[in-house]
mmCIF file of C-alpha atoms in Angstrom:
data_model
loop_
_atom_site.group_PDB
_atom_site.id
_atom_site.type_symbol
_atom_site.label_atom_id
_atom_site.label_comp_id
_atom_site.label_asym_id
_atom_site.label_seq_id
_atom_site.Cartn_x
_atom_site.Cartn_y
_atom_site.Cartn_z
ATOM 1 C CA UNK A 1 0.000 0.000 0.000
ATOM 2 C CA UNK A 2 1.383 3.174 -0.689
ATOM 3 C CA UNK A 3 -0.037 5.318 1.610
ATOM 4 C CA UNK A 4 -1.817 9.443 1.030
ATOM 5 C CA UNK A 5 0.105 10.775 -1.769
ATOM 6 C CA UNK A 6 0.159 14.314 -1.381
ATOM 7 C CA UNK A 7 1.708 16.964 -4.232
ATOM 8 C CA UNK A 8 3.885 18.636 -4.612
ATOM 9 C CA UNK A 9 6.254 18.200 -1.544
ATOM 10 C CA UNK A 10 7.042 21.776 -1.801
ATOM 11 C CA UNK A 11 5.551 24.964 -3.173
ATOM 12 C CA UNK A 12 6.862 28.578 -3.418
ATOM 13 C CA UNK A 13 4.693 31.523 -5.072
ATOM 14 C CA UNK A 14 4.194 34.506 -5.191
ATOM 15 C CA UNK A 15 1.266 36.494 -3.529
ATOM 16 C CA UNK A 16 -2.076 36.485 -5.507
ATOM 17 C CA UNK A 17 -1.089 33.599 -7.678
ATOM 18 C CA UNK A 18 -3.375 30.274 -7.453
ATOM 19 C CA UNK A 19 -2.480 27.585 -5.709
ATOM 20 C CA UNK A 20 -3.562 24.227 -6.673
ATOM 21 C CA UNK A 21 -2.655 21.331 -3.737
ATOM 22 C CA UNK A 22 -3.083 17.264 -4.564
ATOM 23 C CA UNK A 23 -3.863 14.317 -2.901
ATOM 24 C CA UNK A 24 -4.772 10.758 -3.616
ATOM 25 C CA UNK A 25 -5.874 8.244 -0.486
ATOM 26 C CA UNK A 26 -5.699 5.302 -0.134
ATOM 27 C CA UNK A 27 -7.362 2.720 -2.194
ATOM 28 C CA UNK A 28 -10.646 1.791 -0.227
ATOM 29 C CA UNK A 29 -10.720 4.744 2.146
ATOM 30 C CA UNK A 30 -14.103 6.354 2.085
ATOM 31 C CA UNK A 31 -13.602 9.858 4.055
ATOM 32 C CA UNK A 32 -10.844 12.289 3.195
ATOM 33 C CA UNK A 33 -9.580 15.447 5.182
ATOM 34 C CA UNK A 34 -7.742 18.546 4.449
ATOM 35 C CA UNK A 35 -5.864 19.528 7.389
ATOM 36 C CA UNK A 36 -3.364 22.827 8.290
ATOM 37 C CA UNK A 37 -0.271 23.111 9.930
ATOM 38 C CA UNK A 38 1.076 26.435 11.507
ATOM 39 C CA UNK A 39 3.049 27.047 14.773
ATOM 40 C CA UNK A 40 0.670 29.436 15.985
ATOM 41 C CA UNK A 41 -2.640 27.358 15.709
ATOM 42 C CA UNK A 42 -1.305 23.322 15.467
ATOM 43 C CA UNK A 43 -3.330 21.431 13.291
ATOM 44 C CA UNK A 44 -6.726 22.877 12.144
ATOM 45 C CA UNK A 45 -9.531 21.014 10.156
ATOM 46 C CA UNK A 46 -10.137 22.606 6.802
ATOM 47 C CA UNK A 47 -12.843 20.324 5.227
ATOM 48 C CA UNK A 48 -13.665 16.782 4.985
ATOM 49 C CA UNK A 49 -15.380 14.427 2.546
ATOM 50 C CA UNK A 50 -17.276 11.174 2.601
ATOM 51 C CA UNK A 51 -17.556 9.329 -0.388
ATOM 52 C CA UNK A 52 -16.493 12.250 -2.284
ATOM 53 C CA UNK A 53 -19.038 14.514 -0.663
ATOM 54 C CA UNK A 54 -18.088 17.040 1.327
ATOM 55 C CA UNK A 55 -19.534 17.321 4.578
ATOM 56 C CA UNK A 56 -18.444 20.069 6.953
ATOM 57 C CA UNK A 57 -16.242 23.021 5.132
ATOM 58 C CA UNK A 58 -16.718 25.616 8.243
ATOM 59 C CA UNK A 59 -13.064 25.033 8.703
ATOM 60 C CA UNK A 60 -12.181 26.344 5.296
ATOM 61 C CA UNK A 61 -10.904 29.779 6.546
ATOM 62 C CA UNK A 62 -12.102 32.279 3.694
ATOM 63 C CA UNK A 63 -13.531 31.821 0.206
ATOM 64 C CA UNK A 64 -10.152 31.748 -1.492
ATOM 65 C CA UNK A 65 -9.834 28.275 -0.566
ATOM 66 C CA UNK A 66 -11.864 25.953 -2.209
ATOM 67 C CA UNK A 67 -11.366 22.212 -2.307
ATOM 68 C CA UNK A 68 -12.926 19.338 -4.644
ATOM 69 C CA UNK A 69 -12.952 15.078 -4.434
ATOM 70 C CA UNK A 70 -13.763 14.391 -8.145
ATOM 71 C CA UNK A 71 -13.547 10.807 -7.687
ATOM 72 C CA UNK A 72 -12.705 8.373 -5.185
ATOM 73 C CA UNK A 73 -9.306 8.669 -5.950
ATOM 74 C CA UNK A 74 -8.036 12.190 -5.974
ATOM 75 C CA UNK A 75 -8.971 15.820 -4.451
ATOM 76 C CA UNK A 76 -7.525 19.198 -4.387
ATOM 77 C CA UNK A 77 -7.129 21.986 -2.299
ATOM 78 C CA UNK A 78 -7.125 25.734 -4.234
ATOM 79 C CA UNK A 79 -6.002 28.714 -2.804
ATOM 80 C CA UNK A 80 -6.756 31.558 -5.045
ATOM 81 C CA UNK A 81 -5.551 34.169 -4.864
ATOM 82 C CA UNK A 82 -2.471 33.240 -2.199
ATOM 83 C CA UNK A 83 -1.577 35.181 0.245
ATOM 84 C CA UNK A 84 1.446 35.263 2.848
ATOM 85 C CA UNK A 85 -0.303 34.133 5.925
ATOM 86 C CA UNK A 86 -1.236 30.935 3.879
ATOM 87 C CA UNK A 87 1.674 29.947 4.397
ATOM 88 C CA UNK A 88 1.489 26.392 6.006
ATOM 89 C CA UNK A 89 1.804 22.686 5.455
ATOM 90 C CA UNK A 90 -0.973 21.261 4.309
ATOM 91 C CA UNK A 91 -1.681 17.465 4.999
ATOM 92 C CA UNK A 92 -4.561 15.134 3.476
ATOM 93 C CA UNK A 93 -5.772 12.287 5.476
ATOM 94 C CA UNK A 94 -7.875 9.454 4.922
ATOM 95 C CA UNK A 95 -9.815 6.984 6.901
ATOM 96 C CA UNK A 96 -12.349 4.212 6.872
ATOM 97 C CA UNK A 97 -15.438 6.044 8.143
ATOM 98 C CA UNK A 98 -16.575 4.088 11.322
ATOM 99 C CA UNK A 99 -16.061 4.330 14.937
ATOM 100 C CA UNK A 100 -12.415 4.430 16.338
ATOM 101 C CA UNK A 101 -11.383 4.397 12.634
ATOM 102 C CA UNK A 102 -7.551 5.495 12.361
ATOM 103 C CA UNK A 103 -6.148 8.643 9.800
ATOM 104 C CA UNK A 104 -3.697 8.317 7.754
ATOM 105 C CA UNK A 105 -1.993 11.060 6.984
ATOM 106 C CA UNK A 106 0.445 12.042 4.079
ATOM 107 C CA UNK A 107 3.915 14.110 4.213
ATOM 108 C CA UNK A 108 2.051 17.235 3.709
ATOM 109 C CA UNK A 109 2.637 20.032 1.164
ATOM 110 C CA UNK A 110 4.924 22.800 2.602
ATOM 111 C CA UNK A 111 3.813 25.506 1.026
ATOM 112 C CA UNK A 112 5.524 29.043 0.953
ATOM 113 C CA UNK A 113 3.578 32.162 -0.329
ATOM 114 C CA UNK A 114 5.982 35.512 -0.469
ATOM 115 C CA UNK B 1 -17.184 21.942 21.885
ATOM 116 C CA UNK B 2 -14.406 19.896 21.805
ATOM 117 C CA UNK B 3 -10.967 20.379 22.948
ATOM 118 C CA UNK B 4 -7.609 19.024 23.480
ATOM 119 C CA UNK B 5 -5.076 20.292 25.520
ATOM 120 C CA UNK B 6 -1.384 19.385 25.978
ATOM 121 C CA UNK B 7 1.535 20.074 28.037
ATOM 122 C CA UNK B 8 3.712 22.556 26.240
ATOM 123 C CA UNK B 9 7.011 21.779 24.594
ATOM 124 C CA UNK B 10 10.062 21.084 23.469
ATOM 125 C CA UNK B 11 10.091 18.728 26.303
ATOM 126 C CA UNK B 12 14.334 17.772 26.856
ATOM 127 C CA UNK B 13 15.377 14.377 28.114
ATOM 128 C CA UNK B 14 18.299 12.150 28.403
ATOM 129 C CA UNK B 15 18.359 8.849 26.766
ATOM 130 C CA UNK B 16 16.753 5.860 28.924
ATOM 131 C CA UNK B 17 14.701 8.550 31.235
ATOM 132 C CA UNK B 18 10.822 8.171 31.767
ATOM 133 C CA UNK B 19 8.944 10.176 29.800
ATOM 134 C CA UNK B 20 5.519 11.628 30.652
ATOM 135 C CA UNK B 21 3.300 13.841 28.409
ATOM 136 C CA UNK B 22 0.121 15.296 29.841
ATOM 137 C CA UNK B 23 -2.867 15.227 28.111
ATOM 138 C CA UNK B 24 -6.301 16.627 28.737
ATOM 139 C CA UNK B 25 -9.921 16.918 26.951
ATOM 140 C CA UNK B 26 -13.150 18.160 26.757
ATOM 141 C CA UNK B 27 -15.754 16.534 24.744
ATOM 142 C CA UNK B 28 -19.138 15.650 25.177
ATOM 143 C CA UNK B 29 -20.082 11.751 25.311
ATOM 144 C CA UNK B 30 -17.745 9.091 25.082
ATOM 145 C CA UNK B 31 -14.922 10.052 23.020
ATOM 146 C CA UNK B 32 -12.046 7.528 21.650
ATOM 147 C CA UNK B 33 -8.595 8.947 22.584
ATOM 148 C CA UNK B 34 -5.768 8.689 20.349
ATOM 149 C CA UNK B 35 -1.615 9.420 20.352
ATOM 150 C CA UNK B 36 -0.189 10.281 16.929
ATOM 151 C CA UNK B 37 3.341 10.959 16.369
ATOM 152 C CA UNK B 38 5.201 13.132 13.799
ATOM 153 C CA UNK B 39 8.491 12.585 12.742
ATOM 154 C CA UNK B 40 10.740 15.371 10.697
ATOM 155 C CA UNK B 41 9.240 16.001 7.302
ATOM 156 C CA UNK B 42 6.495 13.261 7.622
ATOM 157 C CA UNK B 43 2.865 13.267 8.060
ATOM 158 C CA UNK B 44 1.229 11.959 11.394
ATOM 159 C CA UNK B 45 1.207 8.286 11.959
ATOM 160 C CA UNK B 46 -1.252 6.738 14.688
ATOM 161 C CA UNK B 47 0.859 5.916 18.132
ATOM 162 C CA UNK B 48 -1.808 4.608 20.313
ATOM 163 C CA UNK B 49 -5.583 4.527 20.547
ATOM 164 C CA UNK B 50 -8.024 3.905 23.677
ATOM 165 C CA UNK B 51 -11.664 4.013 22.852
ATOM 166 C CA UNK B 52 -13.246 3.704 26.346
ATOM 167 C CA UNK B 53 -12.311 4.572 29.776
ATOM 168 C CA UNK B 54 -9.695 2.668 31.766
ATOM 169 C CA UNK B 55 -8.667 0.903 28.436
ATOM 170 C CA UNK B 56 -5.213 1.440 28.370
ATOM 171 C CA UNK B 57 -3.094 1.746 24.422
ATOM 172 C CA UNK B 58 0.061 0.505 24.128
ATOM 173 C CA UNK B 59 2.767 0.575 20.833
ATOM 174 C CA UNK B 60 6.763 0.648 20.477
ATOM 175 C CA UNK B 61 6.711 0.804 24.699
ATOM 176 C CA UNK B 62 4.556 3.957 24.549
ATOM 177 C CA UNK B 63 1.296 3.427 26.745
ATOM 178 C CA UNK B 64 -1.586 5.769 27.743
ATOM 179 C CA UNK B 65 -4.954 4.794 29.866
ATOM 180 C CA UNK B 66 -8.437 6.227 29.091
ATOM 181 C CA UNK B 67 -9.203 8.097 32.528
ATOM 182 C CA UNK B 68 -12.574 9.629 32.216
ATOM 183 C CA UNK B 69 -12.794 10.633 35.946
ATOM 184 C CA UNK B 70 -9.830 12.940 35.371
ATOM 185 C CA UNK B 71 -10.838 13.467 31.363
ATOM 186 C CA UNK B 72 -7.308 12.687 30.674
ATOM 187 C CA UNK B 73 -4.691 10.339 28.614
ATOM 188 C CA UNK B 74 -1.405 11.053 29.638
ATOM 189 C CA UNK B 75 1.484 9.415 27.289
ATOM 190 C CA UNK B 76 3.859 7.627 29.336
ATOM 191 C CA UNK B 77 7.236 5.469 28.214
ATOM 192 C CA UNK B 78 9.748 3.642 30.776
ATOM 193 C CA UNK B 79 12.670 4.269 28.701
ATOM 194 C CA UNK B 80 13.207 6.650 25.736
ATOM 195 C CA UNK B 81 15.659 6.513 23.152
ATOM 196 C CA UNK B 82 17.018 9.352 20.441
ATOM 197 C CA UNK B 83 14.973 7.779 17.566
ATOM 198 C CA UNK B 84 11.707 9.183 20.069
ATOM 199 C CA UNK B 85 12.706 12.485 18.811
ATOM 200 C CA UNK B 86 9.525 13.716 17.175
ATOM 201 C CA UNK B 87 6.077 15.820 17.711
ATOM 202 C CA UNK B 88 3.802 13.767 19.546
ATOM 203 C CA UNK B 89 -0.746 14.982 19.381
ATOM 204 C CA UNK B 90 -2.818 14.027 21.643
ATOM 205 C CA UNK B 91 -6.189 13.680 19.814
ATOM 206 C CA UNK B 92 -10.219 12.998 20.247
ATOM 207 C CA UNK B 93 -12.794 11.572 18.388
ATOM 208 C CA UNK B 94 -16.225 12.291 19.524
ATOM 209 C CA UNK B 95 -18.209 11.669 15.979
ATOM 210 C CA UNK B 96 -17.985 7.950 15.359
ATOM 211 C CA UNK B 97 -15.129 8.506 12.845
ATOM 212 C CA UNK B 98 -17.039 10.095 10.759
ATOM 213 C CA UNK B 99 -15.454 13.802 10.916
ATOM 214 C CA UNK B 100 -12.062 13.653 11.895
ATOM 215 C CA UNK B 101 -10.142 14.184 14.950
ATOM 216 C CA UNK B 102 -9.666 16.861 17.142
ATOM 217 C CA UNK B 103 -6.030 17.949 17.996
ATOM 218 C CA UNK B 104 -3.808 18.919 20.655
ATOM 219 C CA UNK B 105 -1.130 21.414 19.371
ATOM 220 C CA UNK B 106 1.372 18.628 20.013
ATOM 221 C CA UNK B 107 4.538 18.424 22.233
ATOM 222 C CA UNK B 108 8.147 18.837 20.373
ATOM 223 C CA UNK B 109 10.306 15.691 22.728
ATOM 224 C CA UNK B 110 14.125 15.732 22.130
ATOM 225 C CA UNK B 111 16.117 13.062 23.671
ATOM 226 C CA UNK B 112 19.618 13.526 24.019
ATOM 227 C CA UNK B 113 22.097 10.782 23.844
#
């Protein structure tokens, strides 16, 4: 099993240019999260999705960021237009949807807005 | 709501000393409890779960026990080692799985050889 695949590893732009985040769970997993990483807030909860529907997007922190789950397979978190504060890792995770269920997590997406 | 709160870091110990990271929530029911650890440049991987109380998690000589009377699930290990080096959440799970966890803002531990 190869794990969340998240892309790229690493991405530097400039303010006000778009953003476009990647992630692929893994095989089987029905329920998919977007998650944040700062030193100032820990980990924050941007959106999720179950079975490529997305459920609770209140964590989403303004309407520049938008995320999609086309398929099973692969979703995306935009950021358009970027801005320096968005700077962040960004991590997918995915789960089986039941009780106790464990995430998995990907390396995240260290991304760097100037 | 729900909440997660851990002791503050970078927590410094030598090799082979007991380690002990606090860990206290807030949720309403019956939550599961859950230790995930980060290591440099990686995502978080599950450590340890406990899904009711006095159920006590165990992994790699970590262990933590489900107290609900004190609404804590403090991380505990005999006898750490450099490779422990690494961010370690303390997390909840009051929705059946169905919408993630809630965090802790983690504890940095650095053991020194």
């Amino acid at each position: 099993d190869a794990g969340v695949i998240q892309s790229p590893r690493h991405e530097v732009t400039e303010m006000g240019q778009e953003v476009t985040l990647r992630c692929k769970p893994i095989s089987g997993h029905n329920s998919l999260f977007w998650y944040r990483q700062t030193m100032m807030r820990g980990l924050e909860l941007l959106i999720y999705f179950n079975n490529n529907v997305p459920i609770d997007d209140s964590g989403m922190p303004e309407d520049r960021f938008s995320a999609k789950m086309p398929n099973a397979s692969f979703s995306t978190l935009k950021i358009q237009p970027s801005e320096p504060r968005d700077s962040a890792v960004y991590f997918c995770a995915s789960s089986l949807a039941g009780p106790d269920a464990p995430l998995h997590f990907g390396n995240g997406t260290r991304l760097t807005v100037t | 709501g729900n909440s997660v709160t851990q002791m503050e870091g970078p927590v410094t110990l030598s090799e082979e000393a007991f380690l002990t990271i606090n860990c206290t929530y807030t949720a309403t029911g019956y939550p599961s409890l859950f230790w995930y650890v980060q290591y440099p440049g990686e995502g978080l991987q599950l450590l340890l779960k406990a899904t009711k109380a006095d159920d006590k998690g165990s992994n790699k000589g970590f262990e933590a026990t489900y107290r609900k009377e004190t609404t804590s699930f403090h991380l505990e290990k005999g006898s750490v080692q450099v490779s422990d080096s690494a961010v370690y959440f303390c997390a909840l799970d009051s929705g059946g799985g169905a919408d993630g966890l809630t965090f802790g803002k983690g504890t940095h531990l650095i053991i020194q050889p």
